[in-house]
XYZ file of C-alpha atoms in Angstrom:
691
model
C 194.268 -28.228 112.901
C 196.330 -31.325 113.615
C 197.460 -33.327 111.187
C 196.814 -36.544 113.259
C 194.207 -37.630 115.586
C 197.078 -39.545 117.329
C 197.879 -37.851 120.876
C 201.008 -35.685 121.382
C 203.129 -37.476 124.075
C 205.131 -34.384 126.053
C 208.691 -34.684 126.700
C 209.844 -37.003 129.523
C 211.426 -34.872 132.419
C 214.901 -35.751 132.839
C 214.983 -34.815 136.499
C 212.409 -37.311 137.274
C 213.759 -39.817 134.703
C 214.156 -43.413 135.961
C 213.873 -47.061 134.851
C 214.717 -50.630 135.727
C 215.550 -51.986 132.820
C 217.996 -54.827 133.244
C 218.857 -53.344 136.488
C 217.424 -56.745 138.653
C 218.734 -60.882 138.022
C 215.020 -61.546 136.964
C 215.287 -59.512 133.892
C 218.031 -61.171 132.305
C 217.505 -64.719 130.625
C 220.765 -66.807 131.488
C 220.412 -65.302 135.176
C 216.729 -65.796 135.407
C 217.430 -69.770 133.963
C 219.793 -70.522 136.680
C 217.728 -69.093 139.458
C 214.869 -71.040 138.303
C 216.936 -74.087 138.257
C 218.107 -73.552 141.736
C 214.464 -73.360 142.891
C 213.568 -76.535 140.870
C 216.572 -78.282 142.703
C 215.208 -77.172 145.983
C 211.587 -77.544 145.490
C 212.571 -81.660 144.113
C 214.873 -82.113 147.340
C 211.910 -80.637 149.808
C 208.981 -83.140 148.173
C 212.058 -85.996 148.466
C 212.195 -84.816 152.130
C 208.601 -84.949 152.854
C 208.349 -88.570 150.972
C 210.812 -89.971 152.906
C 208.844 -88.598 156.332
C 205.448 -90.070 155.082
C 207.022 -92.886 153.922
C 210.197 -93.862 156.118
C 212.340 -96.696 155.098
C 214.294 -99.027 157.575
C 217.504 -98.310 156.322
C 216.937 -94.672 155.887
C 219.054 -92.329 157.813
C 216.458 -89.432 158.055
C 213.751 -91.649 158.779
C 213.589 -90.490 162.865
C 212.262 -87.273 161.403
C 215.078 -85.127 161.766
C 215.312 -81.882 159.058
C 217.855 -82.330 156.032
C 219.957 -79.367 156.085
C 219.583 -78.276 152.739
C 223.284 -76.402 152.393
C 224.627 -79.941 153.060
C 222.427 -81.827 150.353
C 224.806 -80.392 147.726
C 222.330 -78.802 145.690
C 223.277 -78.000 142.251
C 223.149 -74.480 140.837
C 222.907 -75.758 137.384
C 220.468 -76.054 135.187
C 219.277 -79.837 135.647
C 219.847 -82.261 138.374
C 222.840 -84.115 136.878
C 222.701 -87.946 137.619
C 225.602 -89.950 138.712
C 226.954 -90.264 135.209
C 227.191 -86.630 134.409
C 228.871 -86.194 137.874
C 231.678 -88.847 136.966
C 232.146 -86.999 133.624
C 231.316 -89.771 131.223
C 228.779 -87.438 129.448
C 231.174 -84.440 129.241
C 233.475 -84.207 126.385
C 236.629 -82.215 126.600
C 238.366 -80.482 123.419
C 241.619 -78.811 123.730
C 242.991 -78.027 119.965
C 246.354 -76.927 119.209
C 248.268 -75.162 116.244
C 249.849 -79.013 115.733
C 247.982 -81.535 117.968
C 244.167 -82.014 119.044
C 243.575 -83.124 122.579
C 240.086 -84.693 123.274
C 238.927 -87.345 125.389
C 235.649 -87.578 127.723
C 236.139 -85.756 131.219
C 235.992 -89.403 132.873
C 238.725 -90.670 131.247
C 242.576 -90.394 133.033
C 244.316 -89.345 129.407
C 243.164 -87.410 126.543
C 243.292 -89.099 123.097
C 245.791 -87.170 120.857
C 245.315 -86.373 117.164
C 247.423 -84.197 114.860
C 245.668 -80.946 114.119
C 245.712 -81.838 110.276
C 243.839 -82.828 107.470
C 244.546 -83.977 103.478
C 242.391 -83.030 100.832
C 242.455 -84.190 97.319
C 244.628 -81.350 95.333
C 246.075 -81.083 92.372
C 249.713 -81.381 94.186
C 251.116 -82.270 97.464
C 252.402 -79.315 99.870
C 255.856 -80.646 99.209
C 255.767 -79.891 95.373
C 254.214 -76.395 95.846
C 256.617 -73.408 95.186
C 258.749 -75.338 92.986
C 259.456 -77.990 95.298
C 261.781 -75.979 97.424
C 262.482 -77.453 100.494
C 262.128 -76.586 104.180
C 264.325 -74.785 105.593
C 264.988 -73.091 102.608
C 268.816 -73.390 101.185
C 270.043 -71.217 99.284
C 270.900 -71.918 95.131
C 273.178 -70.536 92.524
C 271.708 -68.957 89.635
C 272.199 -72.301 87.654
C 270.331 -74.419 90.367
C 273.284 -75.617 92.378
C 273.487 -75.586 96.150
C 276.071 -73.300 97.710
C 278.381 -74.424 100.195
C 277.416 -75.585 103.097
C 279.010 -72.447 105.462
C 276.671 -70.024 103.297
C 273.578 -72.339 102.826
C 271.096 -70.361 104.726
C 272.946 -67.308 104.485
C 275.713 -65.092 105.918
C 273.540 -63.637 108.726
C 272.606 -67.309 109.907
C 276.290 -68.203 109.963
C 277.560 -65.428 111.600
C 275.158 -65.856 114.568
C 275.380 -69.646 114.719
C 279.373 -69.570 114.560
C 279.127 -66.633 117.505
C 276.566 -68.794 119.419
C 279.666 -71.844 118.993
C 282.322 -69.571 120.096
C 280.604 -68.346 123.034
C 279.366 -71.807 124.284
C 283.237 -73.297 124.183
C 284.354 -69.678 126.516
C 281.248 -70.796 128.860
C 282.293 -74.512 129.098
C 285.800 -73.642 129.708
C 284.582 -71.207 132.406
C 282.806 -73.446 134.449
C 285.774 -76.024 134.010
C 284.363 -78.099 131.333
C 286.637 -80.352 129.286
C 286.257 -78.922 125.574
C 288.276 -80.828 122.818
C 289.787 -77.834 120.415
C 288.461 -79.669 117.254
C 285.445 -81.159 118.122
C 283.399 -79.197 115.228
C 286.055 -80.363 112.731
C 285.817 -84.241 114.084
C 282.017 -84.195 113.850
C 281.735 -82.380 110.211
C 284.482 -84.968 109.026
C 282.235 -87.896 110.227
C 279.294 -86.598 108.611
C 281.096 -85.860 105.365
C 281.933 -89.832 104.885
C 278.882 -91.602 106.594
C 276.907 -93.045 103.961
C 273.496 -94.674 104.540
C 273.057 -98.912 104.932
C 270.180 -100.093 102.665
C 267.985 -102.224 104.162
C 265.403 -104.457 102.413
C 261.774 -104.508 103.037
C 261.751 -107.601 104.397
C 264.164 -107.200 106.863
C 263.033 -104.149 108.105
C 260.501 -105.304 111.379
C 259.616 -101.662 111.982
C 257.904 -100.644 108.656
C 255.692 -98.095 108.431
C 251.823 -98.663 107.837
C 250.771 -96.155 105.169
C 247.382 -95.028 104.141
C 246.177 -96.855 101.629
C 244.256 -94.897 98.736
C 242.098 -96.568 96.015
C 243.996 -96.731 92.722
C 240.530 -95.929 91.108
C 240.421 -91.679 91.796
C 236.666 -92.170 91.977
C 236.830 -93.938 95.536
C 239.393 -91.934 96.817
C 237.816 -90.500 99.939
C 237.985 -86.338 99.584
C 239.827 -85.936 102.846
C 241.345 -87.912 105.461
C 242.092 -86.783 109.103
C 244.476 -87.350 111.980
C 247.332 -89.724 111.815
C 246.152 -91.572 108.539
C 246.689 -88.077 106.958
C 250.450 -87.902 108.058
C 250.933 -91.431 106.620
C 249.296 -90.645 102.894
C 252.517 -90.931 100.569
C 253.443 -87.775 99.079
C 253.466 -88.991 95.880
C 249.924 -90.590 95.975
C 247.561 -90.785 93.342
C 245.245 -89.107 93.409
C 247.269 -86.438 95.052
C 246.709 -85.164 98.763
C 247.489 -81.610 100.156
C 247.936 -81.708 103.938
C 246.178 -78.297 105.711
C 246.929 -77.166 109.212
C 243.741 -75.019 110.177
C 245.650 -73.888 112.940
C 249.206 -72.094 112.503
C 251.127 -70.383 115.172
C 248.324 -69.986 117.826
C 246.435 -68.337 115.024
C 243.461 -69.515 112.564
C 245.609 -70.272 109.638
C 244.510 -67.693 106.879
C 247.892 -67.675 104.707
C 246.741 -71.223 103.057
C 243.004 -70.795 102.558
C 241.234 -68.526 99.994
C 238.082 -68.552 102.100
C 236.788 -68.046 105.517
C 234.461 -71.044 105.136
C 236.645 -73.374 104.499
C 238.852 -72.708 107.063
C 236.057 -72.939 109.595
C 235.077 -76.166 107.889
C 238.249 -78.035 108.299
C 238.475 -76.483 111.780
C 235.080 -78.447 111.997
C 235.733 -81.515 110.273
C 238.949 -82.350 112.230
C 236.983 -81.752 115.645
C 234.256 -84.091 114.408
C 235.722 -86.899 113.198
C 238.181 -86.767 116.047
C 234.830 -87.517 118.079
C 233.540 -90.203 115.792
C 237.078 -92.243 116.040
C 238.596 -91.508 119.135
C 235.273 -91.497 121.428
C 233.187 -93.846 119.235
C 230.314 -91.540 118.853
C 229.574 -92.106 115.402
C 225.843 -91.248 115.272
C 225.799 -87.445 115.447
C 222.355 -87.269 116.861
C 223.592 -88.639 120.163
C 225.593 -85.694 120.856
C 222.446 -83.841 121.968
C 223.110 -86.029 125.522
C 226.504 -84.771 125.563
C 227.856 -81.694 127.583
C 231.353 -79.940 126.179
C 234.211 -77.905 127.741
C 236.158 -76.173 125.135
C 239.580 -75.046 125.956
C 240.484 -71.403 124.718
C 243.846 -69.083 124.637
C 244.304 -66.902 127.285
C 244.677 -64.011 124.994
C 242.177 -65.188 122.368
C 240.525 -63.654 119.479
C 236.603 -62.903 119.709
C 235.753 -64.084 116.105
C 237.670 -67.621 117.184
C 235.464 -68.007 120.163
C 232.411 -67.034 118.695
C 232.799 -69.130 115.786
C 233.686 -72.308 117.682
C 230.965 -71.973 120.103
C 228.349 -71.662 117.314
C 230.292 -74.724 115.755
C 229.595 -76.333 119.259
C 225.984 -75.520 119.846
C 224.722 -75.620 116.272
C 226.770 -77.851 114.270
C 227.447 -80.517 116.746
C 224.310 -79.695 118.591
C 225.613 -80.322 122.327
C 223.482 -80.263 124.933
C 225.327 -77.296 126.530
C 228.847 -75.809 126.315
C 231.093 -74.441 128.674
C 234.511 -72.141 128.062
C 237.847 -72.224 130.109
C 240.958 -70.427 129.628
C 244.235 -72.616 128.817
C 246.234 -71.076 132.102
C 243.373 -71.612 134.174
C 242.700 -75.064 133.097
C 246.373 -75.911 133.790
C 245.615 -74.807 137.243
C 242.909 -77.016 137.800
C 245.209 -79.832 136.276
C 247.967 -79.399 138.871
C 246.185 -78.684 141.610
C 247.600 -74.832 142.228
C 245.438 -71.852 143.094
C 248.528 -69.199 142.360
C 250.883 -69.644 140.027
C 253.114 -68.490 137.002
C 251.617 -70.646 134.085
C 254.399 -71.255 130.995
C 252.681 -73.154 128.203
C 255.593 -73.744 125.657
C 253.370 -75.316 122.840
C 254.562 -76.452 118.974
C 254.236 -73.210 117.293
C 253.072 -70.558 120.016
C 254.585 -70.022 123.975
C 251.782 -68.465 126.306
C 252.298 -66.808 129.901
C 249.789 -65.860 132.200
C 249.579 -65.398 135.994
C 246.762 -67.184 137.785
C 245.405 -65.895 141.185
C 242.587 -67.288 143.079
C 240.887 -69.135 140.040
C 240.947 -65.625 137.683
C 243.643 -65.300 134.776
C 245.427 -61.643 135.722
C 244.170 -59.877 132.784
C 247.509 -57.720 131.906
C 249.756 -60.474 132.684
C 248.997 -62.414 129.346
C 251.590 -63.015 126.786
C 251.301 -64.757 123.431
C 254.945 -65.566 121.700
C 254.747 -66.980 118.442
C 257.591 -69.396 118.695
C 257.764 -73.033 120.230
C 258.968 -76.464 119.416
C 258.450 -76.643 115.821
C 260.959 -73.892 115.657
C 263.473 -75.691 117.508
C 263.084 -78.561 115.209
C 263.567 -76.442 112.158
C 266.363 -74.780 113.616
C 268.305 -77.877 114.813
C 267.990 -79.427 111.247
C 269.261 -75.988 109.961
C 272.342 -76.420 112.087
C 272.684 -79.903 111.228
C 272.646 -79.570 107.599
C 275.442 -76.603 108.125
C 277.428 -79.407 109.438
C 276.955 -81.716 106.716
C 274.358 -83.759 107.898
C 274.389 -86.911 105.954
C 270.757 -86.913 104.759
C 271.240 -83.843 103.001
C 267.663 -84.422 101.064
C 265.904 -83.920 104.253
C 262.533 -81.676 103.569
C 260.081 -80.616 106.606
C 257.422 -80.261 104.015
C 257.444 -83.807 103.558
C 255.459 -85.981 105.627
C 257.928 -88.585 106.363
C 260.846 -85.715 106.665
C 258.805 -83.860 109.409
C 258.060 -86.784 111.499
C 261.595 -87.810 111.150
C 262.623 -84.129 112.259
C 260.225 -84.040 115.613
C 261.774 -87.892 116.441
C 265.518 -86.663 116.248
C 264.837 -83.861 118.171
C 263.079 -85.607 120.902
C 265.803 -88.099 120.891
C 269.103 -85.820 120.707
C 268.492 -82.531 121.898
C 269.448 -81.393 125.315
C 269.748 -78.341 127.703
C 272.207 -80.201 130.065
C 275.641 -78.420 129.436
C 277.577 -81.428 130.360
C 275.958 -83.927 127.696
C 277.898 -81.313 125.490
C 280.359 -83.846 123.350
C 280.757 -85.802 120.070
C 277.871 -88.449 120.123
C 277.277 -90.739 117.772
C 273.461 -91.360 116.793
C 271.610 -93.344 113.583
C 268.366 -93.235 112.489
C 266.315 -95.247 109.859
C 264.541 -93.493 106.639
C 261.468 -95.185 105.715
C 259.905 -93.280 102.658
C 257.113 -95.103 100.795
C 257.830 -97.580 97.944
C 261.745 -97.092 98.840
C 264.021 -99.767 100.779
C 264.720 -98.519 104.618
C 268.044 -96.376 104.851
C 269.826 -96.336 107.859
C 272.525 -92.731 108.902
C 274.822 -92.904 111.136
C 275.643 -89.177 112.392
C 277.526 -87.409 114.961
C 276.615 -84.155 116.990
C 278.169 -81.700 119.066
C 276.582 -78.588 120.045
C 273.875 -78.400 118.079
C 271.550 -80.207 120.135
C 272.161 -77.239 122.970
C 272.069 -74.125 120.684
C 268.935 -74.951 118.796
C 266.757 -75.337 121.936
C 268.932 -71.889 123.156
C 266.784 -70.058 120.399
C 263.971 -69.615 123.144
C 266.612 -67.453 124.791
C 267.821 -66.116 121.132
C 264.610 -65.669 119.139
C 266.780 -64.237 116.452
C 268.119 -67.484 115.816
C 264.258 -68.509 114.530
C 263.202 -67.710 111.138
C 260.237 -65.522 111.803
C 259.770 -64.102 108.058
C 256.654 -66.048 107.248
C 254.778 -66.095 110.213
C 252.815 -62.874 109.545
C 251.816 -64.138 106.208
C 248.066 -64.109 105.061
C 247.344 -62.400 108.436
C 243.972 -60.726 108.409
C 243.370 -62.045 104.855
C 240.409 -63.799 105.717
C 239.252 -63.043 109.256
C 239.514 -59.142 110.637
C 239.742 -57.867 113.903
C 236.574 -58.154 116.152
C 234.587 -54.749 116.473
C 232.236 -53.377 119.183
C 228.573 -53.573 118.193
C 227.860 -50.264 119.588
C 230.697 -47.713 118.762
C 232.516 -49.844 116.130
C 235.733 -49.767 117.820
C 238.243 -52.780 117.899
C 237.399 -55.149 121.356
C 239.795 -57.981 120.891
C 241.491 -58.674 124.430
C 244.511 -56.920 124.885
C 247.137 -57.218 127.844
C 249.848 -54.043 129.276
C 252.341 -57.715 128.729
C 251.634 -57.892 125.385
C 252.062 -54.466 124.826
C 255.272 -54.255 126.235
C 256.243 -56.532 123.840
C 254.593 -54.752 120.873
C 256.164 -51.624 122.256
C 259.841 -53.344 122.247
C 260.231 -54.615 118.960
C 257.422 -51.876 116.602
C 258.917 -49.429 114.505
C 258.858 -45.803 115.696
C 255.847 -43.855 115.836
C 254.985 -42.025 112.787
C 256.705 -38.499 112.671
C 256.778 -35.122 110.685
C 253.809 -36.809 108.671
C 255.637 -39.999 107.601
C 254.089 -43.696 108.515
C 255.580 -46.264 110.434
C 257.197 -48.149 107.164
C 258.401 -44.765 106.060
C 262.334 -44.500 106.179
C 264.083 -41.252 107.141
C 264.236 -40.236 103.266
C 260.157 -40.280 103.048
C 260.202 -43.172 101.086
C 257.761 -46.248 101.897
C 258.847 -49.460 102.851
C 257.507 -52.432 100.548
C 254.915 -54.224 101.891
C 256.544 -57.593 102.456
C 259.579 -55.734 104.435
C 257.078 -53.820 106.557
C 255.395 -56.852 107.667
C 258.742 -58.570 108.590
C 259.888 -55.224 109.882
C 263.161 -57.072 110.395
C 263.388 -56.530 114.354
C 264.899 -59.693 115.734
C 268.344 -58.471 115.561
C 267.185 -55.167 118.063
C 265.062 -57.594 120.224
C 268.321 -59.996 120.495
C 270.100 -56.921 121.859
C 267.001 -55.545 123.774
C 267.295 -59.307 125.574
C 270.703 -58.937 126.639
C 270.430 -55.433 127.605
C 270.309 -54.752 131.693
C 266.635 -52.827 131.206
C 264.014 -52.568 128.847
C 261.708 -50.559 127.416
C 257.957 -49.777 129.217
C 257.843 -51.598 132.383
C 259.918 -54.509 131.543
C 262.062 -55.373 134.840
C 265.757 -54.790 134.910
C 267.962 -57.686 136.049
C 268.843 -55.642 139.216
C 266.674 -55.528 142.493
C 265.264 -51.721 141.831
C 261.626 -52.262 141.209
C 259.781 -49.192 139.844
C 256.546 -48.997 138.701
C 255.383 -48.008 135.367
C 254.644 -44.580 134.602
C 251.187 -43.730 133.736
C 252.378 -42.054 130.394
C 254.364 -45.209 129.581
C 251.537 -47.244 129.978
C 248.688 -45.184 127.982
C 251.926 -45.721 125.292
C 251.948 -49.129 125.751
C 248.668 -49.786 125.297
C 248.226 -47.388 122.158
C 250.792 -49.423 120.142
C 248.213 -52.422 120.372
C 246.071 -50.735 117.622
C 245.175 -53.673 115.230
C 246.700 -51.982 112.399
C 250.194 -52.249 113.911
C 249.073 -54.829 116.456
C 248.793 -57.324 113.401
C 251.668 -56.138 111.560
C 254.163 -56.833 114.274
C 255.128 -60.722 115.387
C 255.259 -60.824 119.187
C 258.694 -62.385 120.025
C 260.797 -62.192 123.049
C 263.514 -64.312 124.990
C 261.550 -66.448 127.329
C 263.032 -65.589 130.393
C 262.399 -61.944 129.770
C 258.970 -62.675 128.667
C 258.256 -64.816 132.196
C 259.280 -61.232 134.221
C 257.672 -59.080 132.298
C 254.265 -60.982 132.979
C 254.938 -61.205 136.369
C 255.864 -57.699 136.853
C 252.371 -56.549 134.960
C 250.395 -59.434 137.383
C 251.769 -57.997 140.511
C 251.752 -54.093 139.566
C 254.929 -53.312 141.325
C 253.673 -55.203 144.477
C 257.211 -57.132 145.541
C 255.606 -59.542 147.853
C 253.113 -60.432 145.169
C 256.512 -60.747 142.503
C 258.363 -63.224 144.941
C 254.817 -65.217 145.074
C 255.059 -65.555 141.628
C 258.418 -66.378 140.950
C 258.084 -68.992 143.635
C 255.450 -71.079 141.684
C 256.305 -71.077 138.274
C 254.820 -73.804 136.287
C 256.189 -75.069 132.559
C 254.089 -77.161 130.727
C 253.720 -77.957 127.342
C 255.166 -80.465 124.520
C 258.016 -77.812 123.746
C 259.333 -77.904 127.085
C 259.999 -81.311 127.606
C 263.644 -81.258 126.505
C 266.123 -82.514 129.076
C 267.648 -80.094 131.560
C 264.972 -77.212 130.206
C 263.559 -76.616 133.516
C 266.861 -76.102 134.867
C 268.673 -74.072 132.366
C 265.351 -71.734 132.507
C 265.911 -71.580 136.434
C 269.609 -70.264 135.723
C 268.575 -67.581 133.305
C 266.041 -65.900 135.396
C 268.559 -66.240 138.287
C 271.180 -64.189 135.961
C 268.272 -61.579 135.320
C 267.258 -61.040 138.762
C 269.937 -62.119 141.190
C 268.353 -60.426 144.301
C 265.514 -63.014 143.991
C 268.108 -66.269 143.309
C 266.943 -67.656 146.532
C 263.083 -67.451 145.281
C 263.216 -68.466 142.047
C 261.780 -71.780 141.583
C 260.425 -73.893 138.545
C 258.195 -76.537 139.065
C 256.709 -79.528 136.907
C 253.356 -80.637 136.989
C 252.624 -82.423 140.171
C 251.318 -86.125 140.227
C 253.434 -87.202 137.474
C 251.174 -85.910 135.058
C 252.608 -85.408 131.352
C 253.143 -81.880 130.958
C 251.308 -81.823 127.745
C 248.144 -83.018 129.162
C 248.016 -80.899 132.056
C 245.537 -78.353 130.283
C 243.333 -81.093 128.912
C 243.250 -82.662 132.658
C 242.357 -79.120 133.927
C 239.329 -78.907 131.601
C 238.106 -82.243 132.478
C 238.153 -81.711 136.387
C 236.483 -78.130 135.656
C 233.815 -80.399 133.723
C 233.059 -82.444 136.671
C 232.512 -79.622 139.348
C 229.283 -78.800 140.356
C 230.195 -75.463 141.322
C 230.852 -74.622 137.518
C 227.753 -75.099 136.531
C 227.112 -71.146 136.013
C 229.197 -70.961 133.280
C 227.300 -73.610 130.882
C 225.604 -72.176 127.940
C 222.643 -74.175 127.091
C 220.591 -74.584 123.879
C 217.423 -72.616 124.542
C 219.157 -69.702 125.950
C 221.774 -69.718 123.189
C 219.215 -69.944 120.217
C 217.869 -66.434 122.047
C 220.802 -64.808 122.681
C 223.795 -65.904 120.880
C 227.097 -65.037 121.690
C 225.654 -62.174 123.774
C 225.238 -65.073 126.261
C 229.215 -64.724 126.987
C 229.158 -61.218 128.595
C 227.371 -63.338 131.481
C 228.559 -67.017 131.315
C 232.600 -66.506 130.800
C 234.409 -66.503 133.912
C 236.401 -63.578 133.031
C 235.466 -60.194 131.623
C 234.469 -60.912 128.251
């Protein structure tokens, strides 16, 4: 007898099995909403046309009864009929977060507002007082605490490399028939040694800094301060405030936080305060009337994108949100269709080839160096040559701003400007009289920016500190595999500097004798000397183009090997750095996939943007380096700046504002109702790239 009265269902015949589940657009919520909106708009247009026919007006151009061509009416493909204010961008907020600065503004604005991506929170010590007050850049000290001589201040390796670069530059200048004084370096060193500062009383200094006032009563002191005001809090304030940067080196800054929640809270707070202070939207309940265009990196991390989307939709309550990649936004801002975008930021440099409104996935590169590394290297070189302000510490807020000012003022990549030159600056510290310093420079102003082409010059020892401490790599929901996006170009960089693959049962950190490498050494890898040698070589590993004219395709087995090194266990332990000129050619090679016509098309349209590329002569120097690597393309290589005299720092934001005003971009908007139902799964239908 059967144990149940429920009927038994026979097995499905697999030969005749068929289903239409999720095979039609009307079965997918995001696509169905778009279709319904289109029908609704079309119905409204037809009702309006019939009304005009029945009640013609004297000034109506269609009063004669002619049919209106619906294709010419500019029917919106979006979810709603937009008003004139929405079309003009006055109800669209464009947000572009970076490691150092946040660009934010309405799409109707000509230029964005720039806010430091920093927040100061009440803390027991300021950032300059932690770790025993050790200055940055770090300088060697003897056992008794006294500082070593200047020639060994930053170690023998730095001294050797710096002296070698000075000698190479002198030889290069003589070969180009430029005048070189034999004792130029000695002249500036001797001058800087005996250049005491001049003190200026406070009442005689018209350029005094407006410091952020902190109430003397700690109970009335704010819990946090954001933006420019945070950078102007005195380091010795009472109570103390510590400066936090939620983004660092193009990643979320896991090293300085103890929990993931605190990290995302600071990230959200900075953007929220910027909307209130810079855009004047003080009441959060009004934000539901606004749409938001959020700019994300080309080579993004899924957790960052999904968390940011959740913040914009749930915490901020925007009406709808759209995501756009940085390089694609740059082409919108510059008005280009096909180009190779080189974005040199403060702490990262990204490269990507764009064609017909799409980022070429295999061409995406994210290198972990930028303008901040040039600033630190410049200060190290000046201290090496007896900079008169020897107490400079980039962890102090006013010294950090001073160093950025000096870099922008004196650094250059024009060889004809290399000569002993006299400069001055004013040091303004809280509670102290202003001090005026005079100093001389020689080749430091050019050698520091040359770190873009000699990455071994930059200090990268702590850039992987705290990596994956709070946020792990994204995993697929079904097979639990890692699904953060990768690219063949990024794989090439990792393959070039990665340690040898495990052999004979040893791990990547094992030495030849079978001993394990300490954890700290394993993360740093000490691979920059190897990278520098590879950068000078005529050819490089795994598909990186050689400097001759032979264009050979990457073998299939080598391409698979390049992809295999992107496993998270290795990818997160290797810092991607490569000479800038070599990285650009690598990106172009992967975008063209061996097609010489395509490669020439990209090298003719290289657009350099970002604040880190604003050094005088940067474009000319980069163009010359590329021509030296590819002499056969010397007539084709062209480095261009953004058109329309647009500031290179604002090109990406400007592209986001243009994108936010386009009717054709409506398919990428994520509404609140569909996000509440589907969450981040919507990105598979709403992104303009393969999510």
